[in-house]
Each structure stands twice: as structure tokens, then as C-alpha cells.
Short mmCIF file of C-alpha atoms in Angstrom, two decimals:
data_model
loop_
_atom_site.label_atom_id
_atom_site.label_comp_id
_atom_site.label_asym_id
_atom_site.label_seq_id
_atom_site.Cartn_x
_atom_site.Cartn_y
_atom_site.Cartn_z
CA MET A 1 -60.15 37.64 34.34
CA ALA A 2 -59.02 37.84 37.98
CA ALA A 3 -62.40 36.53 39.18
CA ALA A 4 -61.94 33.28 37.16
CA CYS A 5 -59.03 32.39 39.44
CA LEU A 6 -61.15 32.54 42.64
CA HIS A 7 -62.85 29.35 43.75
CA THR A 8 -65.23 28.77 46.69
CA SER A 9 -64.74 25.00 46.71
CA ASN A 10 -62.11 22.56 45.48
CA PRO A 11 -61.90 23.02 41.76
CA LEU A 12 -61.53 20.01 39.48
CA CYS A 13 -59.59 22.21 37.05
CA PHE A 14 -60.89 20.63 33.86
CA TRP A 15 -59.35 22.22 30.86
CA LEU A 16 -61.80 22.06 28.00
CA GLY A 17 -59.24 22.08 25.23
CA THR A 18 -59.13 20.37 21.82
CA PRO A 19 -57.61 17.10 23.09
CA LEU A 20 -60.50 16.58 25.54
CA CYS A 21 -63.11 17.02 22.81
CA ALA A 22 -61.34 14.65 20.40
CA GLU A 23 -61.79 10.92 20.00
CA PRO A 24 -60.21 8.77 22.71
CA LEU A 25 -56.86 7.20 21.66
CA LYS A 26 -57.03 3.72 20.20
CA LYS A 27 -55.54 0.90 22.23
CA LYS A 28 -52.25 -0.43 20.77
CA LYS A 29 -53.01 -3.90 19.42
CA LYS A 30 -50.43 -6.55 20.30
CA MET A 31 -48.88 -7.74 17.04
CA ASP A 32 -48.56 -11.42 16.37
CA PRO A 33 -44.96 -12.26 17.35
CA ALA A 34 -44.56 -14.45 14.27
CA ILE A 35 -45.43 -11.52 11.98
CA LEU A 36 -43.02 -9.26 13.87
CA LYS A 37 -40.26 -11.85 13.50
CA ALA A 38 -40.98 -12.23 9.80
CA ARG A 39 -40.75 -8.44 9.33
CA ALA A 40 -37.42 -8.33 11.19
CA GLU A 41 -36.07 -11.20 9.08
CA LYS A 42 -37.16 -9.46 5.85
CA LYS A 43 -35.47 -6.21 6.91
CA LYS A 44 -32.28 -8.10 7.82
CA GLY A 45 -32.36 -9.92 4.46
CA LYS A 46 -32.70 -6.61 2.59
CA ILE A 47 -29.76 -5.09 4.48
CA GLU A 48 -27.60 -8.17 3.81
CA LYS A 49 -28.46 -8.08 0.12
CA ALA A 50 -27.53 -4.40 -0.08
CA ILE A 51 -24.21 -5.13 1.67
CA ARG A 52 -23.47 -7.93 -0.82
CA GLN A 53 -24.24 -5.62 -3.76
CA LEU A 54 -21.92 -2.89 -2.44
CA GLN A 55 -19.14 -5.37 -1.71
CA LYS A 56 -19.35 -6.79 -5.26
CA HIS A 57 -18.33 -3.47 -6.81
CA ALA A 58 -14.62 -3.07 -6.11
CA GLN A 59 -13.97 -0.15 -3.77
CA SER A 60 -12.47 2.82 -5.54
CA LEU A 61 -8.87 3.80 -4.84
CA LYS A 62 -7.98 7.20 -3.46
CA PRO A 63 -6.68 9.44 -6.27
CA ILE A 64 -2.94 10.14 -6.36
CA ASP A 65 -2.62 13.91 -6.73
CA GLU A 66 0.90 13.84 -8.16
CA MET A 67 -0.26 11.60 -11.03
CA THR A 68 -3.30 13.66 -12.06
CA VAL A 69 -3.01 16.45 -14.61
CA ASN A 70 -4.57 19.84 -13.91
CA LYS A 71 -7.90 20.05 -15.83
CA LYS A 72 -7.18 23.64 -16.78
CA LEU A 73 -3.89 22.59 -18.40
CA LEU A 74 -5.58 19.71 -20.22
CA GLY A 75 -7.96 22.17 -21.81
CA GLU A 76 -5.10 24.45 -22.86
CA VAL A 77 -3.13 21.63 -24.59
CA HIS A 78 -3.79 23.00 -28.09
CA SER A 79 -2.53 26.47 -27.30
CA ARG A 80 0.47 25.18 -25.33
CA THR A 81 1.99 22.70 -27.84
CA ARG A 82 4.94 24.24 -29.67
CA LYS A 83 5.55 24.06 -33.37
CA ASN A 84 9.30 23.50 -33.49
CA PRO A 85 11.41 23.88 -36.66
CA PRO A 86 12.43 20.53 -38.24
CA VAL A 87 15.57 18.88 -36.81
CA THR A 88 18.66 18.85 -39.06
CA GLU A 89 20.36 15.60 -40.10
CA GLU A 90 23.45 16.53 -38.10
CA GLU A 91 21.36 16.99 -34.99
CA THR A 92 19.49 13.65 -35.40
CA GLU A 93 22.81 11.85 -35.87
CA ARG A 94 24.27 13.56 -32.82
CA ARG A 95 21.21 12.56 -30.78
CA ALA A 96 21.34 8.94 -32.00
CA LEU A 97 25.04 8.65 -31.15
CA ALA A 98 24.44 10.18 -27.70
CA LEU A 99 21.61 7.69 -27.07
CA LYS A 100 23.83 4.80 -28.14
CA SER A 101 26.67 5.81 -25.82
CA TRP A 102 24.19 6.28 -22.93
CA THR A 103 22.70 2.82 -23.60
CA ARG A 104 26.16 1.30 -23.68
CA TYR A 105 27.08 2.98 -20.37
CA LYS A 106 23.88 1.84 -18.66
CA HIS A 107 24.32 -1.69 -20.02
CA TYR A 108 27.81 -1.98 -18.51
CA GLN A 109 26.52 -0.48 -15.27
CA HIS A 110 23.77 -3.12 -15.20
CA LEU A 111 26.21 -5.95 -15.98
CA ALA A 112 28.59 -4.79 -13.23
CA GLU A 113 25.71 -4.68 -10.73
CA GLN A 114 24.45 -8.12 -11.80
CA ASP A 115 27.99 -9.47 -11.47
CA LYS A 116 28.24 -8.21 -7.88
CA LEU A 117 24.76 -9.44 -6.98
CA SER A 118 25.31 -12.91 -8.41
CA THR A 119 28.67 -13.20 -6.59
CA MET A 120 26.97 -12.28 -3.32
CA ILE A 121 24.09 -14.72 -3.83
CA LEU A 122 26.21 -17.63 -5.08
CA SER A 123 28.71 -17.24 -2.23
CA GLN A 124 25.78 -17.19 0.25
CA GLU A 125 24.36 -20.36 -1.29
CA SER A 126 27.71 -22.20 -1.28
CA ALA A 127 28.20 -21.17 2.37
CA LEU A 128 24.75 -22.55 3.25
CA ARG A 129 25.53 -25.79 1.40
CA GLU A 130 28.79 -26.18 3.32
CA LEU A 131 26.99 -25.40 6.57
CA ARG A 132 24.39 -28.04 5.79
CA ALA A 133 27.17 -30.58 5.16
CA GLU A 134 28.72 -29.55 8.49
CA SER A 135 25.61 -29.63 10.71
CA GLU A 136 21.90 -29.79 9.84
CA GLU A 137 20.85 -28.06 13.06
CA LEU A 138 22.91 -24.96 12.40
CA TYR A 139 21.72 -24.89 8.79
CA LEU A 140 18.07 -24.93 9.91
CA LYS A 141 18.77 -22.13 12.36
CA ALA A 142 20.49 -20.12 9.64
CA ILE A 143 17.54 -20.30 7.20
CA ALA A 144 14.84 -19.96 9.89
CA ILE A 145 12.45 -17.04 9.51
CA ASN A 146 13.07 -14.37 12.12
CA GLU A 147 10.86 -11.29 11.88
CA SER A 148 12.21 -9.58 15.00
CA PHE A 149 14.14 -6.97 12.99
CA LEU A 150 11.01 -5.81 11.13
CA PRO A 151 9.80 -3.04 10.82
CA LEU A 152 13.18 -1.73 9.69
CA THR A 153 13.72 1.87 8.53
CA LEU A 154 16.67 2.81 6.34
CA LYS A 155 17.36 6.49 5.60
CA GLY A 156 19.26 7.91 2.68
CA PRO A 157 22.03 10.50 3.02
CA VAL A 158 21.29 14.23 3.28
CA ASN A 159 22.69 17.08 1.22
CA THR A 160 24.19 19.04 4.13
CA PRO A 161 25.20 17.77 7.56
CA PRO A 162 23.36 19.13 10.63
CA ILE A 163 24.61 22.56 11.72
CA PRO A 164 26.18 22.27 15.21
CA GLY A 165 24.44 24.42 17.85
CA TYR A 166 21.57 25.39 15.55
CA VAL A 167 18.50 26.84 17.30
CA ALA A 168 15.41 26.16 15.21
CA PRO A 169 12.80 28.99 14.96
CA ASP A 170 9.34 28.53 16.45
CA GLY A 171 6.73 27.31 14.08
CA ASP A 172 3.91 24.89 13.34
CA TYR A 173 3.49 21.68 11.40
CA ILE A 174 -0.12 21.54 10.20
CA ASP A 175 -1.34 18.36 8.52
CA THR A 176 -3.30 19.42 5.41
CA THR A 177 -3.85 15.96 3.91
CA ARG A 178 -7.28 15.46 2.33
CA LYS A 179 -9.53 13.54 4.71
CA TRP A 180 -11.92 10.90 3.37
CA MET B 8 38.55 -3.98 -28.11
CA LEU B 9 35.87 -6.59 -27.59
CA PRO B 10 33.66 -5.97 -24.60
CA VAL B 11 33.67 -8.70 -21.96
CA ILE B 12 30.23 -10.27 -21.81
CA ARG B 13 29.23 -11.98 -18.61
CA ILE B 14 26.11 -14.07 -18.49
CA PHE B 15 24.10 -14.01 -15.30
CA VAL B 16 23.08 -17.57 -14.40
CA PRO B 17 19.49 -17.78 -13.10
CA ARG B 18 19.25 -18.65 -9.41
CA ILE B 19 18.48 -22.39 -9.44
CA SER B 20 20.94 -24.08 -7.12
CA SER B 21 20.11 -27.75 -7.75
CA PRO B 22 18.51 -29.81 -10.53
CA TRP B 23 15.89 -31.06 -8.05
CA GLU B 24 14.73 -27.54 -7.42
CA SER B 25 14.13 -26.95 -11.13
CA ILE B 26 12.16 -30.17 -11.49
CA ALA B 27 10.12 -29.40 -8.41
CA LYS B 28 9.42 -25.92 -9.82
CA LEU B 29 8.20 -27.52 -13.08
CA GLY B 30 5.98 -29.86 -11.10
CA GLY B 31 4.72 -26.95 -9.04
CA CYS B 32 3.89 -24.94 -12.18
CA ALA B 33 1.94 -27.82 -13.72
CA ARG B 34 0.12 -28.43 -10.47
CA THR B 35 -1.53 -25.04 -10.58
CA HIS B 36 -3.32 -25.88 -13.85
CA PHE B 37 -4.58 -29.34 -12.90
CA SER B 38 -5.50 -29.01 -9.27
CA SER B 39 -7.00 -32.45 -8.70
CA SER B 40 -4.51 -34.79 -10.36
CA ALA B 41 -1.30 -35.52 -8.49
CA VAL B 42 0.55 -36.97 -11.49
CA ASN B 43 1.56 -34.27 -13.98
CA CYS B 44 4.13 -34.55 -16.73
CA GLY B 45 5.09 -37.96 -15.38
CA ILE B 46 6.13 -36.41 -12.03
CA TYR B 47 4.28 -37.53 -8.93
CA SER B 48 4.23 -35.17 -5.96
CA PRO B 49 1.84 -35.24 -3.01
CA GLU B 50 -0.55 -32.33 -2.88
CA ASP B 51 0.08 -31.09 0.64
CA LEU B 52 3.86 -30.61 0.45
CA PRO B 53 5.33 -27.18 1.30
CA PRO B 54 7.07 -25.39 -1.60
CA PRO B 55 10.73 -26.37 -2.19
CA GLY B 56 13.67 -24.30 -1.00
CA PRO B 57 14.30 -22.45 2.26
CA PRO B 58 11.33 -21.09 4.25
CA GLN B 59 9.91 -17.81 2.93
CA PHE B 60 8.91 -14.63 4.69
CA ALA B 61 5.34 -13.36 4.74
CA PRO B 62 4.78 -10.66 2.09
CA ILE B 63 6.97 -7.67 2.98
CA ASN B 64 5.88 -4.14 2.14
CA LEU B 65 8.69 -1.69 1.34
CA ARG B 66 7.46 1.88 1.88
CA ILE B 67 9.59 4.33 -0.06
CA ARG B 68 9.01 7.87 1.22
CA GLY B 69 10.60 11.19 0.42
CA TYR B 70 9.91 14.81 -0.37
CA ASP B 71 11.46 14.62 -3.87
CA PHE B 72 8.98 12.92 -6.20
CA THR B 73 11.39 11.99 -9.01
CA LEU B 74 13.78 10.21 -6.65
CA VAL B 75 10.97 8.31 -4.91
CA GLU B 76 9.39 7.14 -8.17
CA HIS B 77 12.66 6.10 -9.80
CA TYR B 78 13.85 4.33 -6.67
CA MET B 79 10.63 2.31 -6.75
CA TYR B 80 11.45 1.24 -10.33
CA TYR B 81 15.01 0.38 -9.28
CA LEU B 82 13.84 -1.74 -6.33
CA THR B 83 11.35 -3.74 -8.41
CA ARG B 84 14.06 -4.43 -11.01
CA LEU B 85 16.50 -5.38 -8.24
CA ALA B 86 14.01 -7.74 -6.61
CA HIS B 87 13.33 -9.38 -9.98
CA ASN B 88 17.05 -9.89 -10.64
CA VAL B 89 17.81 -11.21 -7.16
CA GLY B 90 15.17 -13.97 -7.21
CA VAL B 91 11.90 -12.48 -5.94
CA PRO B 92 9.92 -12.33 -9.21
CA ASN B 93 6.46 -11.76 -7.70
CA THR B 94 6.69 -8.09 -6.83
CA LYS B 95 3.71 -5.76 -6.90
CA ARG B 96 4.11 -2.00 -6.74
CA TRP B 97 1.66 0.81 -6.11
CA ALA B 98 1.39 4.42 -5.04
CA THR B 99 -0.14 5.69 -1.80
CA PRO B 100 -1.62 9.20 -1.55
CA ALA B 101 0.88 11.79 -0.35
CA VAL B 102 0.81 13.37 3.10
CA SER B 103 0.80 17.14 2.74
CA THR B 104 1.98 19.42 5.55
CA ARG B 105 1.95 23.18 5.88
CA VAL B 106 5.08 24.25 7.73
CA THR B 107 5.16 27.74 9.19
CA SER B 108 7.95 29.55 10.99
CA PHE B 109 7.44 32.60 13.16
CA LYS B 110 9.58 35.72 13.47
CA PRO B 111 11.69 35.63 16.63
CA GLN B 112 9.84 36.62 19.82
CA SER B 113 6.53 37.10 18.01
CA SER B 114 3.78 35.09 16.38
CA LEU B 115 4.04 36.86 13.01
CA LEU B 116 4.52 34.50 10.09
CA GLN B 117 7.97 34.61 8.60
CA ASN B 118 7.94 31.65 6.23
CA GLU B 119 5.26 29.28 5.05
CA TYR B 120 5.88 26.11 3.04
CA GLU B 121 3.61 23.43 1.59
CA LEU B 122 5.46 20.11 1.63
CA ASN B 123 4.25 16.78 0.23
CA LEU B 124 5.71 13.53 1.52
CA PHE B 125 5.32 11.16 -1.45
CA GLU B 126 5.04 7.43 -0.95
CA ARG B 127 5.49 4.41 -3.18
CA ASN B 128 5.19 0.76 -2.15
CA VAL B 129 6.84 -2.45 -3.32
CA LEU B 130 5.54 -5.80 -2.11
CA LEU B 131 8.03 -8.69 -1.93
CA THR B 132 6.43 -12.15 -1.83
CA GLY B 133 8.47 -15.27 -1.29
CA ALA B 134 11.77 -13.83 -0.06
CA SER B 135 13.99 -16.09 2.02
CA VAL B 136 16.31 -14.88 4.77
CA SER B 137 19.47 -14.80 2.62
CA ILE B 138 17.76 -12.90 -0.23
CA LEU B 139 16.15 -10.40 2.12
CA SER B 140 19.45 -9.70 3.86
CA THR B 141 21.10 -9.14 0.45
CA LEU B 142 18.31 -6.78 -0.59
CA LEU B 143 18.49 -4.78 2.62
CA ASP B 144 22.27 -4.45 2.26
CA VAL B 145 21.93 -3.21 -1.31
CA MET B 146 19.16 -0.80 -0.26
CA ASN B 147 21.33 0.59 2.50
CA SER B 148 24.10 1.43 0.03
CA THR B 149 21.95 2.64 -2.87
CA LEU B 150 19.39 4.86 -1.09
CA PRO B 151 19.21 8.26 -2.79
CA GLU B 152 19.32 11.59 -1.01
CA GLY B 153 16.38 12.29 1.28
CA VAL B 154 14.59 8.99 0.59
CA SER B 155 13.78 6.54 3.37
CA VAL B 156 12.60 2.94 3.06
CA THR B 157 10.61 1.12 5.75
CA ALA B 158 10.42 -2.67 5.46
CA LYS B 159 7.51 -4.23 7.31
CA VAL B 160 5.21 -7.23 7.06
CA MET B 161 2.19 -6.49 4.88
CA GLU B 162 -1.01 -5.85 6.83
CA PRO B 163 -4.62 -5.58 5.60
CA ALA B 164 -4.69 -2.04 7.05
CA ASP B 165 -2.09 -0.97 4.46
CA GLU B 166 -4.42 -2.09 1.66
CA GLU B 167 -7.45 -0.45 3.34
CA MET B 168 -5.63 2.85 3.60
CA ARG B 169 -5.41 3.09 -0.21
CA ARG B 170 -9.17 2.81 -0.70
CA VAL B 171 -11.91 5.39 -0.25
CA PRO B 172 -14.06 4.28 2.73
CA ASP B 173 -17.58 3.31 1.65
CA TYR B 174 -19.78 5.06 4.24
CA GLU B 175 -22.98 3.41 2.95
CA LEU B 176 -21.46 0.01 3.56
CA VAL B 177 -20.32 1.04 7.02
CA ALA B 178 -23.80 2.40 7.87
CA LEU B 179 -25.53 -0.79 6.67
CA LYS B 180 -23.16 -2.96 8.67
CA GLY B 181 -23.85 -0.75 11.71
CA GLN B 182 -27.60 -1.29 11.22
CA LEU B 183 -27.11 -5.08 11.08
CA ALA B 184 -25.01 -4.99 14.24
CA GLU B 185 -27.69 -2.89 15.98
CA MET B 186 -30.43 -5.33 15.03
CA ALA B 187 -28.35 -8.26 16.25
CA SER B 188 -27.63 -6.56 19.60
CA GLU B 189 -31.36 -5.66 20.02
CA ARG B 190 -32.36 -9.26 19.44
CA GLU B 191 -29.80 -10.41 22.01
CA LYS B 192 -31.14 -7.90 24.56
CA LYS B 193 -34.73 -9.14 23.98
CA LYS B 194 -33.59 -12.72 24.45
CA LYS B 195 -31.87 -11.86 27.72
CA GLY B 196 -34.71 -9.60 29.00
#
């Protein structure tokens, strides 16, 4: 083994391996540019057709978790429904009267709100009409679209006011929303 | 005692507006003819009345689901009554957060909560400045506890956010873009 590494002259260092004994590699033929172009066009056409097909089907909406019912519960519907005793006549009458008085209350609430709203809107419109009679320029400025105040955030009240001098504990807010 | 009945008059300020609205309605059915119902109106006129805002998206967000959902119903009814009849409403998936608090001077968990910030949307199309200001005033005074409303101009990104992204479509479009850029490189080189 050691003797094979000794040479008396300059060795050519041929390595008689499998690649040397195999057929010489074929020369790469130059494809006709027209054929190449046609192939590229065909591929592009196929991709465009696939895109059109996918775009035709309306994209599905993300599911709203609070509106979906648990599958396990859906399966248990039969065992979970109650068989209540029949309702007495007194009770049905009491319920009907309660519903009527609630409807009446909500109706008056709605009418009161509509009254206020219509007063507001009609007074606005009469003011705009008067303004128009006064000066057209000011009227146009008054009804001009001005989106500088958007986006506008309005917050509702809170149950308890903030505690003065409150030191919040350390903690983390980790976003666990489902990623698509 | 007889209840007092008040009738709410629909918001049409002048007779011309009502006629123009009639003409506008008829125009949508017969798009080519300019003379409908004996009323002639040129085709390229802007709609009557004061100028209208672009569609405005009201995002109703809160941690209490019942309040958020019912406030959405209230706002659509309000918009309809006030003179913005074309209102669309939809739900956006909730943003869930896991909130943890540590025991003082340590990193041991004391409390852990899973909170969902629910969101509902109402789209107002065709609101003028006076109507929008009225609506915002009413919203300010009727907002329930813990609910916030953000009014902003509707963007295509808001609609995209609701939909599941189609990765196949994205991949195919990427392939097309690649091919186009390769061809440009060959042309240059």
C-alpha cells in the first residue's frame, strides 16, 4: 500500500474509476428559441388559467368562533333537552301580559328617540337652508366633506373609575389569536 | 288616557329631491335611455343632495360579547332611521389574548386569564356631513360599558382581513412574477 504512493517520475495520476470507463457526456443541443418561447408561453397560460379558476371561487371567510357551536354539545342535544311540565293558563296569561307591557315600553322608548332624532335632523336642515339663503359660499363650506377627523375612536364608560396610585403587577400579554 | 302618537316624517327636504330620487331609481333599471317615466335627466349628473362621504366602517369592539352584538343591531337600526339606509354589517374574528400576572418579586404565575376582544362592523354608505355628525353624537352618548367604536374610511385591507388567505393563489402569482422578472433579465442581458 505504501509503495503505491512512491513515484520515480512525474505521475499523471489517472484514476481509473467508473466515470472514466463510462460513455462520454452528450453535448447539450441548443434548443430552437422559438420552441423555448412557445413552451414558456404555454406554461404562463396554464398558470394564468389556474389563477382565474381559483379567483372564480369566492374566497372563504374566516370562521367566527363565538358563533360556532361546540360539536360535542351538538351531539349531546338529545340528552340535554329538558322535558318541562306543561305551562298553566295563569302562567301563559301572566307571560303574555308581561310581553305586552314590555312591547309598549319599548315602543314609547323608540318613539321618544325618533322624536329627538327627527328634531335634531330637521333643525340641522332648516339651519343649512337659512345659511344657503344667507351666503352660498358658507353653505358649500358647511356641507363640504372633511375627513381629517377620521379615524375617530369613541370609548364607552367603565364600571369603576381608575384607582389613584395603583401599581399594576408584572405580567405578560400573549397574543393567542389563530394564525392563518 | 289615549297615548300620544307622533309620526316620524321621512327625511326628504324638498319635492325636487323626491322626484330626482324617483328618476334615479328608474335609471338603474334602464341604463341606456335617459328619458324614464317622462323625466329627462342627463346620465353623468352627480346624485342629488349634499356631498357624501366614502363608505365608513364602524368597528365596534369590546370584551363583552352580548353588548357588542346588541350595539351593532342598535347602530344599524339608528343608521336606517337617520337616513343612511344602505348599511351592511358583519363580524370579524375575535382577537384572543392570554394575560398572566406574576407574584410580586418573582416570576411565578399568580393569575392567568384568556380574554377575547370581540369585533363587529357596520358599514355606512352615503352619509353626509350633518348626518355623520348626528350619528357620532348619538354614539358618544349611547355607548355601553366597555365598548369602543372606531369610525374610519373603509379600506380593501379590512375586507381582506376577514378572508382566509389562499396560499395556492399566492404561490401561482409568485411564479408568474418570477417568470416575468426572468424574461426582463434576459432582455436586458
